[in-house]
PDB file of C-alpha atoms in Angstrom:
ATOM      1  CA  MET A   1     -14.662   7.358  20.387  1.00 87.00           C
ATOM      2  CA  SER A   2     -12.975   9.135  17.459  1.00 91.00           C
ATOM      3  CA  ILE A   3     -13.388   8.146  13.816  1.00 92.00           C
ATOM      4  CA  ALA A   4      -9.783   6.920  13.842  1.00 92.00           C
ATOM      5  CA  GLU A   5     -10.426   4.650  16.831  1.00 94.00           C
ATOM      6  CA  GLU A   6     -13.693   3.313  15.431  1.00 96.00           C
ATOM      7  CA  TYR A   7     -12.057   2.620  12.096  1.00 95.00           C
ATOM      8  CA  ARG A   8      -9.130   0.833  13.704  1.00 95.00           C
ATOM      9  CA  ASN A   9     -11.476  -1.446  15.647  1.00 96.00           C
ATOM     10  CA  ILE A  10     -13.348  -2.341  12.447  1.00 96.00           C
ATOM     11  CA  TYR A  11     -10.168  -2.923  10.460  1.00 96.00           C
ATOM     12  CA  ASN A  12      -8.618  -5.136  13.112  1.00 95.00           C
ATOM     13  CA  ARG A  13     -11.757  -7.248  13.275  1.00 94.00           C
ATOM     14  CA  TYR A  14     -12.106  -7.822   9.535  1.00 93.00           C
ATOM     15  CA  VAL A  15      -8.570  -7.782   8.142  1.00 94.00           C
ATOM     16  CA  SER A  16      -5.607  -7.165  10.409  1.00 92.00           C
ATOM     17  CA  LYS A  17      -6.186 -10.042  12.830  1.00 88.00           C
ATOM     18  CA  ASP A  18      -6.332 -12.562   9.979  1.00 86.00           C
ATOM     19  CA  LEU A  19      -3.510 -10.992   7.969  1.00 87.00           C
ATOM     20  CA  LYS A  20      -1.046 -11.489  10.805  1.00 82.00           C
ATOM     21  CA  GLN A  21      -1.825 -15.197  10.713  1.00 77.00           C
ATOM     22  CA  GLU A  22      -1.241 -15.321   6.957  1.00 78.00           C
ATOM     23  CA  LEU A  23       2.242 -13.807   7.169  1.00 79.00           C
ATOM     24  CA  ALA A  24       5.489 -14.953   8.713  1.00 73.00           C
ATOM     25  CA  ILE A  25       7.891 -12.120   9.533  1.00 73.00           C
ATOM     26  CA  TYR A  26      11.301 -13.726   9.684  1.00 68.00           C
ATOM     27  CA  GLU A  27      13.669 -10.893  10.372  1.00 68.00           C
ATOM     28  CA  ILE A  28      13.680  -7.145  10.727  1.00 68.00           C
ATOM     29  CA  GLU A  29      17.028  -5.488  10.142  1.00 68.00           C
ATOM     30  CA  GLN A  30      17.298  -1.864  11.230  1.00 65.00           C
ATOM     31  CA  GLY A  31      19.816   0.485   9.697  1.00 60.00           C
ATOM     32  CA  ILE A  32      19.821   3.377   7.275  1.00 58.00           C
ATOM     33  CA  ASN A  33      17.239   1.381   5.394  1.00 65.00           C
ATOM     34  CA  ASN A  34      14.664  -1.034   6.747  1.00 67.00           C
ATOM     35  CA  TYR A  35      14.364  -4.376   4.971  1.00 70.00           C
ATOM     36  CA  GLN A  36      11.393  -6.418   6.081  1.00 74.00           C
ATOM     37  CA  PRO A  37      11.062  -9.764   4.313  1.00 73.00           C
ATOM     38  CA  LEU A  38       7.589 -11.263   4.471  1.00 74.00           C
ATOM     39  CA  SER A  39       6.341 -14.650   3.394  1.00 70.00           C
ATOM     40  CA  HIS A  40       2.989 -16.294   2.974  1.00 70.00           C
ATOM     41  CA  ASN A  41       2.698 -18.555   6.005  1.00 61.00           C
ATOM     42  CA  CYS A  42       1.020 -21.364   4.078  1.00 56.00           C
ATOM     43  CA  ARG A  43       3.085 -24.445   4.875  1.00 52.00           C
ATOM     44  CA  GLN A  44       3.300 -23.906   8.611  1.00 53.00           C
ATOM     45  CA  LYS A  45      -0.301 -22.823   9.109  1.00 52.00           C
ATOM     46  CA  CYS A  46      -1.854 -25.540   6.973  1.00 53.00           C
ATOM     47  CA  SER A  47       0.499 -28.488   7.379  1.00 52.00           C
ATOM     48  CA  GLY A  48      -1.599 -31.654   7.277  1.00 52.00           C
ATOM     49  CA  LYS A  49      -4.847 -29.671   7.038  1.00 48.00           C
ATOM     50  CA  CYS A  50      -5.259 -28.882   3.348  1.00 50.00           C
ATOM     51  CA  ASP A  51      -3.832 -29.431  -0.100  1.00 55.00           C
ATOM     52  CA  HIS A  52      -1.750 -26.235   0.155  1.00 56.00           C
ATOM     53  CA  GLN A  53      -3.943 -24.229  -2.203  1.00 66.00           C
ATOM     54  CA  CYS A  54      -3.459 -21.362   0.197  1.00 71.00           C
ATOM     55  CA  TYR A  55      -3.526 -18.758  -2.516  1.00 82.00           C
ATOM     56  CA  LYS A  56      -7.272 -19.027  -1.854  1.00 83.00           C
ATOM     57  CA  SER A  57      -6.987 -17.876   1.771  1.00 83.00           C
ATOM     58  CA  LEU A  58      -4.527 -15.113   0.921  1.00 87.00           C
ATOM     59  CA  GLY A  59      -6.650 -14.071  -2.057  1.00 90.00           C
ATOM     60  CA  LYS A  60      -9.769 -13.981   0.107  1.00 89.00           C
ATOM     61  CA  LEU A  61      -8.034 -11.818   2.681  1.00 90.00           C
ATOM     62  CA  MET A  62      -6.792  -9.424   0.000  1.00 93.00           C
ATOM     63  CA  ARG A  63     -10.307  -9.321  -1.451  1.00 93.00           C
ATOM     64  CA  LYS A  64     -11.766  -8.400   1.961  1.00 93.00           C
ATOM     65  CA  ASN A  65      -9.380  -5.452   2.057  1.00 96.00           C
ATOM     66  CA  ILE A  66     -10.835  -3.949  -1.136  1.00 96.00           C
ATOM     67  CA  ILE A  67     -13.443  -1.851   0.686  1.00 95.00           C
ATOM     68  CA  PHE A  68     -10.797  -0.533   3.098  1.00 96.00           C
ATOM     69  CA  TYR A  69      -8.637   0.348   0.106  1.00 94.00           C
ATOM     70  CA  CYS A  70     -11.468   1.999  -1.830  1.00 92.00           C
ATOM     71  CA  TYR A  71     -13.110   4.048   0.936  1.00 93.00           C
ATOM     72  CA  GLY A  72     -11.853   6.566   3.463  1.00 92.00           C
ATOM     73  CA  GLU A  73     -11.961   5.901   7.184  1.00 94.00           C
ATOM     74  CA  ASP A  74     -14.942   8.178   7.779  1.00 93.00           C
ATOM     75  CA  GLU A  75     -16.863   6.471   4.974  1.00 93.00           C
ATOM     76  CA  ILE A  76     -16.068   3.028   6.367  1.00 95.00           C
ATOM     77  CA  VAL A  77     -17.298   3.890   9.858  1.00 96.00           C
ATOM     78  CA  THR A  78     -20.466   5.524   8.510  1.00 95.00           C
ATOM     79  CA  ASN A  79     -21.279   2.642   6.164  1.00 95.00           C
ATOM     80  CA  PHE A  80     -20.826   0.044   8.881  1.00 96.00           C
ATOM     81  CA  LYS A  81     -23.080   2.041  11.202  1.00 96.00           C
ATOM     82  CA  ASN A  82     -25.714   2.299   8.456  1.00 96.00           C
ATOM     83  CA  ASN A  83     -25.430  -1.459   7.791  1.00 95.00           C
ATOM     84  CA  LEU A  84     -24.415  -0.858   4.169  1.00 94.00           C
ATOM     85  CA  PHE A  85     -21.302  -2.963   4.825  1.00 95.00           C
ATOM     86  CA  SER A  86     -22.969  -5.571   7.053  1.00 91.00           C
ATOM     87  CA  ASP A  87     -22.594  -8.100   4.212  1.00 93.00           C
ATOM     88  CA  LEU A  88     -18.868  -7.731   3.580  1.00 91.00           C
ATOM     89  CA  GLU A  89     -18.828  -9.903   0.450  1.00 92.00           C
ATOM     90  CA  LYS A  90     -21.586  -7.846  -1.155  1.00 94.00           C
ATOM     91  CA  ALA A  91     -19.895  -4.607  -0.079  1.00 94.00           C
ATOM     92  CA  THR A  92     -16.642  -5.792  -1.653  1.00 95.00           C
ATOM     93  CA  LYS A  93     -18.327  -6.508  -4.980  1.00 93.00           C
ATOM     94  CA  SER A  94     -20.026  -3.102  -4.894  1.00 93.00           C
ATOM     95  CA  ALA A  95     -16.738  -1.342  -4.156  1.00 92.00           C
ATOM     96  CA  TYR A  96     -15.057  -3.213  -6.999  1.00 91.00           C
ATOM     97  CA  ARG A  97     -17.736  -2.094  -9.459  1.00 89.00           C
ATOM     98  CA  LEU A  98     -18.345   1.439  -8.189  1.00 88.00           C
ATOM     99  CA  ARG A  99     -14.926   2.696  -7.192  1.00 87.00           C
ATOM    100  CA  LEU A 100     -12.533   0.907  -9.506  1.00 85.00           C
ATOM    101  CA  PRO A 101     -12.135   1.141 -13.297  1.00 76.00           C
ATOM    102  CA  GLN A 102     -12.678  -2.231 -14.892  1.00 72.00           C
ATOM    103  CA  ARG A 103      -9.607  -3.825 -16.441  1.00 68.00           C
ATOM    104  CA  GLN A 104      -8.487  -7.228 -17.555  1.00 66.00           C
ATOM    105  CA  PRO A 105      -7.263  -9.050 -14.425  1.00 59.00           C
ATOM    106  CA  ASN A 106      -3.883  -9.886 -15.958  1.00 62.00           C
ATOM    107  CA  GLN A 107      -3.344  -6.179 -16.677  1.00 64.00           C
ATOM    108  CA  ASP A 108      -4.597  -4.949 -13.323  1.00 77.00           C
ATOM    109  CA  GLY A 109      -2.382  -3.558 -10.576  1.00 87.00           C
ATOM    110  CA  LEU A 110      -5.194  -3.868  -8.049  1.00 91.00           C
ATOM    111  CA  PRO A 111      -3.975  -7.057  -6.261  1.00 93.00           C
ATOM    112  CA  SER A 112      -0.556  -5.598  -5.485  1.00 94.00           C
ATOM    113  CA  GLU A 113      -2.036  -2.263  -4.365  1.00 94.00           C
ATOM    114  CA  VAL A 114      -4.590  -3.950  -2.116  1.00 95.00           C
ATOM    115  CA  LEU A 115      -1.908  -6.183  -0.611  1.00 95.00           C
ATOM    116  CA  LEU A 116       0.417  -3.254   0.105  1.00 96.00           C
ATOM    117  CA  ASP A 117      -2.509  -1.377   1.640  1.00 96.00           C
ATOM    118  CA  ALA A 118      -3.283  -4.339   3.922  1.00 95.00           C
ATOM    119  CA  LEU A 119       0.356  -4.644   4.971  1.00 94.00           C
ATOM    120  CA  ILE A 120       0.671  -0.972   5.867  1.00 94.00           C
ATOM    121  CA  GLN A 121      -2.629  -0.827   7.726  1.00 94.00           C
ATOM    122  CA  SER A 122      -1.828  -4.005   9.675  1.00 92.00           C
ATOM    123  CA  LEU A 123       1.857  -3.518  10.404  1.00 89.00           C
ATOM    124  CA  ILE A 124       1.690   0.276  10.861  1.00 89.00           C
ATOM    125  CA  PRO A 125      -1.594   0.494  12.836  1.00 84.00           C
ATOM    126  CA  ASN A 126      -1.406   4.263  13.345  1.00 89.00           C
ATOM    127  CA  ALA A 127      -1.243   4.962   9.598  1.00 92.00           C
ATOM    128  CA  TYR A 128      -4.247   6.730   8.050  1.00 92.00           C
ATOM    129  CA  LYS A 129      -5.132   7.849   4.544  1.00 91.00           C
ATOM    130  CA  MET A 130      -4.027  11.220   3.252  1.00 86.00           C
ATOM    131  CA  ALA A 131      -6.387  10.773   0.309  1.00 81.00           C
ATOM    132  CA  VAL A 132      -8.886   8.265  -1.048  1.00 81.00           C
ATOM    133  CA  ARG A 133      -7.153   7.631  -4.344  1.00 76.00           C
ATOM    134  CA  THR A 134      -9.885   5.512  -5.905  1.00 77.00           C
ATOM    135  CA  ILE A 135     -12.460   8.304  -6.092  1.00 71.00           C
ATOM    136  CA  PHE A 136     -10.346  10.276  -8.574  1.00 65.00           C
ATOM    137  CA  ARG A 137     -10.263   9.678 -12.321  1.00 56.00           C
ATOM    138  CA  GLN A 138      -8.171  10.805 -15.245  1.00 50.00           C
ATOM    139  CA  ASP A 139      -9.555  11.799 -18.618  1.00 50.00           C
ATOM    140  CA  ASP A 140      -9.368   8.181 -19.787  1.00 50.00           C
ATOM    141  CA  ASN A 141     -11.496   7.103 -16.782  1.00 49.00           C
ATOM    142  CA  ASN A 142      -8.597   5.194 -15.245  1.00 52.00           C
ATOM    143  CA  GLU A 143      -7.562   5.868 -11.673  1.00 55.00           C
ATOM    144  CA  ILE A 144      -5.095   8.690 -11.197  1.00 59.00           C
ATOM    145  CA  LYS A 145      -1.466   7.885 -11.778  1.00 69.00           C
ATOM    146  CA  GLY A 146       1.058   8.509  -9.073  1.00 82.00           C
ATOM    147  CA  TYR A 147       1.687   6.604  -5.892  1.00 91.00           C
ATOM    148  CA  ASP A 148      -0.066   3.339  -5.166  1.00 92.00           C
ATOM    149  CA  LEU A 149      -0.510   4.332  -1.534  1.00 92.00           C
ATOM    150  CA  THR A 150      -0.728   7.697   0.234  1.00 92.00           C
ATOM    151  CA  TYR A 151      -0.902   7.516   4.034  1.00 93.00           C
ATOM    152  CA  PHE A 152       0.438   9.493   6.955  1.00 93.00           C
ATOM    153  CA  THR A 153       1.433   8.834  10.539  1.00 93.00           C
ATOM    154  CA  ASN A 154       1.681  11.291  13.405  1.00 89.00           C
ATOM    155  CA  ILE A 155       3.713   9.831  16.248  1.00 88.00           C
ATOM    156  CA  GLN A 156       4.286  12.201  19.151  1.00 85.00           C
ATOM    157  CA  GLY A 157       4.128  15.180  16.827  1.00 84.00           C
ATOM    158  CA  THR A 158       6.405  13.716  14.127  1.00 88.00           C
ATOM    159  CA  ILE A 159       4.457  13.526  10.864  1.00 91.00           C
ATOM    160  CA  THR A 160       5.474  11.118   8.126  1.00 94.00           C
ATOM    161  CA  LEU A 161       3.933  10.914   4.658  1.00 94.00           C
ATOM    162  CA  TRP A 162       3.889   7.364   3.300  1.00 95.00           C
ATOM    163  CA  LEU A 163       4.084   7.312  -0.503  1.00 95.00           C
ATOM    164  CA  GLY A 164       4.174   3.698  -1.614  1.00 95.00           C
ATOM    165  CA  GLN A 165       4.593   1.572  -4.723  1.00 95.00           C
ATOM    166  CA  ALA A 166       3.617  -2.053  -5.277  1.00 96.00           C
ATOM    167  CA  LYS A 167       4.474  -4.648  -7.902  1.00 95.00           C
ATOM    168  CA  LEU A 168       3.161  -8.177  -8.339  1.00 94.00           C
ATOM    169  CA  GLY A 169       4.452 -10.471 -11.074  1.00 93.00           C
ATOM    170  CA  SER A 170       7.723 -12.067 -12.078  1.00 94.00           C
ATOM    171  CA  LYS A 171      10.801 -11.298 -10.003  1.00 94.00           C
ATOM    172  CA  GLN A 172      12.395  -9.408 -12.878  1.00 95.00           C
ATOM    173  CA  TYR A 173       9.236  -7.369 -13.484  1.00 95.00           C
ATOM    174  CA  CYS A 174       8.982  -6.397  -9.804  1.00 95.00           C
ATOM    175  CA  LYS A 175      12.641  -5.432  -9.564  1.00 94.00           C
ATOM    176  CA  ASN A 176      12.627  -3.364 -12.768  1.00 95.00           C
ATOM    177  CA  GLY A 177       9.266  -1.790 -11.953  1.00 94.00           C
ATOM    178  CA  ILE A 178      10.313  -0.638  -8.490  1.00 94.00           C
ATOM    179  CA  LEU A 179      13.622   0.704  -9.805  1.00 93.00           C
ATOM    180  CA  GLU A 180      11.742   2.657 -12.472  1.00 94.00           C
ATOM    181  CA  ASP A 181       9.349   4.039  -9.846  1.00 93.00           C
ATOM    182  CA  LEU A 182      12.203   5.091  -7.561  1.00 91.00           C
ATOM    183  CA  LYS A 183      13.867   6.857 -10.452  1.00 90.00           C
ATOM    184  CA  ASN A 184      10.821   8.692 -11.826  1.00 91.00           C
ATOM    185  CA  LYS A 185       8.278   9.104  -9.040  1.00 91.00           C
ATOM    186  CA  TYR A 186      10.405  10.341  -6.170  1.00 91.00           C
ATOM    187  CA  THR A 187      11.678  13.666  -7.401  1.00 91.00           C
ATOM    188  CA  ASP A 188      10.692  16.982  -5.890  1.00 91.00           C
ATOM    189  CA  LEU A 189       8.670  17.933  -8.997  1.00 92.00           C
ATOM    190  CA  TYR A 190       6.736  14.681  -9.262  1.00 92.00           C
ATOM    191  CA  MET A 191       6.062  14.463  -5.538  1.00 92.00           C
ATOM    192  CA  ALA A 192       4.869  18.071  -5.364  1.00 92.00           C
ATOM    193  CA  LYS A 193       2.409  17.540  -8.213  1.00 90.00           C
ATOM    194  CA  GLN A 194       0.920  14.479  -6.525  1.00 89.00           C
ATOM    195  CA  ILE A 195       0.739  15.906  -3.014  1.00 90.00           C
ATOM    196  CA  TYR A 196      -0.795  19.191  -4.121  1.00 89.00           C
ATOM    197  CA  PHE A 197      -3.405  17.313  -6.142  1.00 85.00           C
ATOM    198  CA  LEU A 198      -4.389  15.034  -3.264  1.00 83.00           C
ATOM    199  CA  ALA A 199      -4.298  17.705  -0.563  1.00 84.00           C
ATOM    200  CA  ASP A 200      -6.942  19.655  -2.457  1.00 81.00           C
ATOM    201  CA  LYS A 201      -9.423  16.777  -2.142  1.00 75.00           C
ATOM    202  CA  PRO A 202      -9.739  15.551   1.457  1.00 71.00           C
ATOM    203  CA  SER A 203     -12.756  13.246   1.395  1.00 76.00           C
ATOM    204  CA  GLY A 204     -13.885  10.484   3.740  1.00 79.00           C
ATOM    205  CA  LEU A 205     -10.872  10.852   6.028  1.00 85.00           C
ATOM    206  CA  THR A 206     -10.277  10.986   9.760  1.00 88.00           C
ATOM    207  CA  GLU A 207     -10.099  14.423  11.358  1.00 88.00           C
ATOM    208  CA  GLU A 208      -6.351  13.974  11.574  1.00 87.00           C
ATOM    209  CA  GLY A 209      -6.204  13.228   7.834  1.00 87.00           C
ATOM    210  CA  LYS A 210      -8.206  16.332   7.011  1.00 87.00           C
ATOM    211  CA  GLN A 211      -5.881  18.441   9.158  1.00 87.00           C
ATOM    212  CA  ILE A 212      -2.822  17.171   7.291  1.00 87.00           C
ATOM    213  CA  ALA A 213      -4.518  17.757   3.933  1.00 87.00           C
ATOM    214  CA  ASN A 214      -5.585  21.268   4.926  1.00 89.00           C
ATOM    215  CA  LEU A 215      -2.079  22.065   6.105  1.00 88.00           C
ATOM    216  CA  LEU A 216      -0.614  21.054   2.758  1.00 91.00           C
ATOM    217  CA  ASN A 217      -3.427  22.592   0.728  1.00 90.00           C
ATOM    218  CA  ARG A 218      -2.880  26.005   2.319  1.00 92.00           C
ATOM    219  CA  LEU A 219       0.561  26.073   0.704  1.00 94.00           C
ATOM    220  CA  ASN A 220      -0.975  24.734  -2.505  1.00 91.00           C
ATOM    221  CA  MET A 221      -3.411  27.649  -2.676  1.00 93.00           C
ATOM    222  CA  LEU A 222      -0.823  30.282  -1.759  1.00 93.00           C
ATOM    223  CA  ASN A 223       1.575  29.329  -4.565  1.00 93.00           C
ATOM    224  CA  ALA A 224      -0.942  28.082  -7.158  1.00 91.00           C
ATOM    225  CA  CYS A 225       0.090  30.717  -9.721  1.00 94.00           C
ATOM    226  CA  GLU A 226       3.816  30.027  -9.536  1.00 94.00           C
ATOM    227  CA  ASP A 227       5.691  27.701 -11.849  1.00 95.00           C
ATOM    228  CA  ASP A 228       6.074  24.009 -11.025  1.00 94.00           C
ATOM    229  CA  SER A 229       9.712  24.330 -10.029  1.00 94.00           C
ATOM    230  CA  ASN A 230       9.049  27.010  -7.416  1.00 95.00           C
ATOM    231  CA  ARG A 231       6.002  25.152  -6.118  1.00 95.00           C
ATOM    232  CA  ALA A 232       8.106  22.035  -5.664  1.00 94.00           C
ATOM    233  CA  LYS A 233      10.893  23.922  -3.878  1.00 94.00           C
ATOM    234  CA  GLN A 234       8.390  25.552  -1.541  1.00 94.00           C
ATOM    235  CA  LEU A 235       6.817  22.199  -0.712  1.00 94.00           C
ATOM    236  CA  ILE A 236      10.200  20.639   0.106  1.00 93.00           C
ATOM    237  CA  GLN A 237      11.072  23.625   2.287  1.00 93.00           C
ATOM    238  CA  PHE A 238       7.675  23.448   3.985  1.00 93.00           C
ATOM    239  CA  LEU A 239       8.136  19.741   4.769  1.00 93.00           C
ATOM    240  CA  LYS A 240      11.540  20.478   6.289  1.00 91.00           C
ATOM    241  CA  THR A 241      10.381  23.403   8.437  1.00 91.00           C
ATOM    242  CA  GLN A 242       7.368  21.398   9.642  1.00 90.00           C
ATOM    243  CA  ASN A 243       9.588  18.340  10.349  1.00 90.00           C
ATOM    244  CA  ILE A 244       7.449  16.205   8.017  1.00 92.00           C
ATOM    245  CA  ASP A 245       9.263  13.097   6.852  1.00 93.00           C
ATOM    246  CA  ILE A 246       8.759  11.000   3.705  1.00 94.00           C
ATOM    247  CA  CYS A 247       8.674   7.212   3.822  1.00 94.00           C
ATOM    248  CA  ILE A 248       8.565   5.031   0.693  1.00 94.00           C
ATOM    249  CA  PRO A 249       7.183   1.533   1.284  1.00 94.00           C
ATOM    250  CA  CYS A 250       7.813  -0.742  -1.716  1.00 94.00           C
ATOM    251  CA  LEU A 251       6.131  -4.115  -2.114  1.00 95.00           C
ATOM    252  CA  LEU A 252       7.736  -6.741  -4.343  1.00 95.00           C
ATOM    253  CA  ALA A 253       5.348  -9.704  -4.490  1.00 94.00           C
ATOM    254  CA  TYR A 254       6.882 -12.048  -7.007  1.00 94.00           C
ATOM    255  CA  ASP A 255       6.642 -15.605  -8.285  1.00 91.00           C
ATOM    256  CA  LYS A 256       9.142 -17.785  -6.382  1.00 91.00           C
ATOM    257  CA  ALA A 257       7.682 -21.217  -5.661  1.00 86.00           C
ATOM    258  CA  GLY A 258      11.084 -22.630  -4.763  1.00 87.00           C
ATOM    259  CA  VAL A 259      11.113 -20.689  -1.505  1.00 85.00           C
ATOM    260  CA  TYR A 260       8.384 -23.017  -0.224  1.00 79.00           C
ATOM    261  CA  ALA A 261       9.757 -26.325  -1.523  1.00 79.00           C
ATOM    262  CA  ASP A 262      11.111 -27.345   1.890  1.00 78.00           C
ATOM    263  CA  PHE A 263       9.541 -25.760   4.940  1.00 71.00           C
ATOM    264  CA  THR A 264      12.564 -26.588   7.108  1.00 78.00           C
ATOM    265  CA  LYS A 265      14.616 -24.279   4.869  1.00 83.00           C
ATOM    266  CA  LEU A 266      12.041 -21.522   4.598  1.00 79.00           C
ATOM    267  CA  GLU A 267      13.787 -19.090   6.934  1.00 81.00           C
ATOM    268  CA  SER A 268      17.140 -19.446   5.179  1.00 87.00           C
ATOM    269  CA  LYS A 269      15.396 -19.063   1.808  1.00 88.00           C
ATOM    270  CA  MET A 270      13.768 -15.838   2.994  1.00 86.00           C
ATOM    271  CA  LYS A 271      17.127 -14.535   4.186  1.00 86.00           C
ATOM    272  CA  SER A 272      18.507 -15.233   0.721  1.00 90.00           C
ATOM    273  CA  GLU A 273      15.716 -13.133  -0.763  1.00 90.00           C
ATOM    274  CA  MET A 274      16.636 -10.330   1.613  1.00 87.00           C
ATOM    275  CA  VAL A 275      20.288 -10.517   0.540  1.00 88.00           C
ATOM    276  CA  TRP A 276      19.149 -10.350  -3.087  1.00 91.00           C
ATOM    277  CA  ALA A 277      17.048  -7.257  -2.366  1.00 89.00           C
ATOM    278  CA  LYS A 278      19.908  -5.526  -0.588  1.00 87.00           C
ATOM    279  CA  GLY A 279      22.274  -6.169  -3.465  1.00 86.00           C
ATOM    280  CA  ILE A 280      19.831  -4.723  -5.968  1.00 86.00           C
ATOM    281  CA  PHE A 281      18.510  -1.697  -4.132  1.00 85.00           C
ATOM    282  CA  GLU A 282      21.213  -0.314  -1.844  1.00 80.00           C
ATOM    283  CA  LYS A 283      22.908   1.601  -4.639  1.00 77.00           C
ATOM    284  CA  TYR A 284      19.752   3.336  -5.887  1.00 75.00           C
ATOM    285  CA  PHE A 285      18.882   5.605  -2.953  1.00 74.00           C
ATOM    286  CA  LYS A 286      19.394   8.907  -4.744  1.00 76.00           C
ATOM    287  CA  PHE A 287      16.461  11.302  -4.850  1.00 81.00           C
ATOM    288  CA  ALA A 288      16.153  14.839  -6.170  1.00 76.00           C
ATOM    289  CA  GLY A 289      15.321  17.266  -3.385  1.00 79.00           C
ATOM    290  CA  ILE A 290      13.939  14.796  -0.833  1.00 82.00           C
ATOM    291  CA  GLU A 291      15.511  12.515   1.773  1.00 84.00           C
ATOM    292  CA  PRO A 292      13.090   9.622   2.227  1.00 89.00           C
ATOM    293  CA  LYS A 293      13.130   6.620   4.483  1.00 89.00           C
ATOM    294  CA  MET A 294      12.704   3.294   2.715  1.00 89.00           C
ATOM    295  CA  ILE A 295      10.869   0.089   3.566  1.00 89.00           C
ATOM    296  CA  PHE A 296      10.932  -2.926   1.250  1.00 89.00           C
ATOM    297  CA  PHE A 297       8.371  -5.678   1.633  1.00 90.00           C
ATOM    298  CA  ILE A 298       9.903  -8.751  -0.003  1.00 90.00           C
ATOM    299  CA  PHE A 299       7.098 -11.247  -0.567  1.00 90.00           C
ATOM    300  CA  PRO A 300       7.743 -14.410  -2.635  1.00 90.00           C
ATOM    301  CA  ILE A 301       4.492 -16.015  -3.780  1.00 89.00           C
ATOM    302  CA  ASP A 302       4.122 -19.780  -4.206  1.00 84.00           C
ATOM    303  CA  ASP A 303       1.798 -19.540  -7.233  1.00 87.00           C
ATOM    304  CA  ILE A 304       1.196 -16.030  -8.446  1.00 89.00           C
ATOM    305  CA  GLU A 305      -1.056 -16.977 -11.345  1.00 90.00           C
ATOM    306  CA  ALA A 306      -3.311 -18.912  -8.981  1.00 89.00           C
ATOM    307  CA  LEU A 307      -3.366 -15.957  -6.574  1.00 90.00           C
ATOM    308  CA  ARG A 308      -4.468 -13.650  -9.388  1.00 88.00           C
ATOM    309  CA  GLY A 309      -6.917 -16.175 -10.822  1.00 85.00           C
ATOM    310  CA  ASP A 310     -10.644 -16.772 -10.555  1.00 85.00           C
ATOM    311  CA  ASP A 311     -10.142 -19.052  -7.535  1.00 85.00           C
ATOM    312  CA  GLY A 312      -7.836 -16.570  -5.828  1.00 88.00           C
ATOM    313  CA  PHE A 313      -8.113 -12.811  -5.467  1.00 92.00           C
ATOM    314  CA  TYR A 314     -10.696 -12.369  -8.235  1.00 90.00           C
ATOM    315  CA  GLU A 315     -13.110 -15.064  -7.077  1.00 90.00           C
ATOM    316  CA  GLY A 316     -16.631 -13.692  -7.415  1.00 87.00           C
ATOM    317  CA  LEU A 317     -15.474 -10.247  -8.550  1.00 85.00           C
ATOM    318  CA  CYS A 318     -15.359 -10.539 -12.343  1.00 69.00           C
TER     319      CYS A 318
END
């Protein structure tokens, strides 16, 4: 069994199976762009069984995904075989302390990044890391800037790089933050800088991930002495000649308790959120030098402060 297959079996057992019970996918609309509205499945799953403090179950699931966010597939498989991850709660706390810079929870983008990571790994089961972002540091000891998620898929020879962004907070914050990311982080120059940096450091990945990184790093080494503009142009041309696509998954997880006020109207409420997202984002698909595909994960949260609190995602971590 390959590393990729072993990893997928582990991930399905610990995260993906449960995540699909936490989410309700109401509608998928295919077109030039793919809008996929998602909702926490609290009211339906727990009706009559709890007091609807289901931020705890979602937070716990997100917390379980921390080790899969922090470590590469090869590392995960090895650590499970060596029993280092046999106690998942302890492994999660270790990953939080060893692989992540410590920040104030209310200033931390970790919950949104971990949630986006769980969504991609669960809903796109053949997606694998192009780089383990959490092992890199900047001069200020914070994690590297750039994309919140860097994955790839290879489906029947068609390679796609997944370069994602995630926001969790107020609706206005999520909207403005994603628009700012789309404007600044998806240009040929910015993308080239990030991809070249990550391709030079393939660590803990599947064999397929290392092959993709090596393929991109060969170009990185050949044009290392050229200026940034030429390096970016050569990368874009390389992606086109190799038929490598770019996909941008964007997660907007925002505070919208009203969506859950009446479960009988939940589907129509989610459709309204989708209409809102379309109205905001359809006019902003203009990128310098690249032609990406887009996926928006629209995820209203019943109580975002509770999800981010000590009884939610951060329980036992801080």
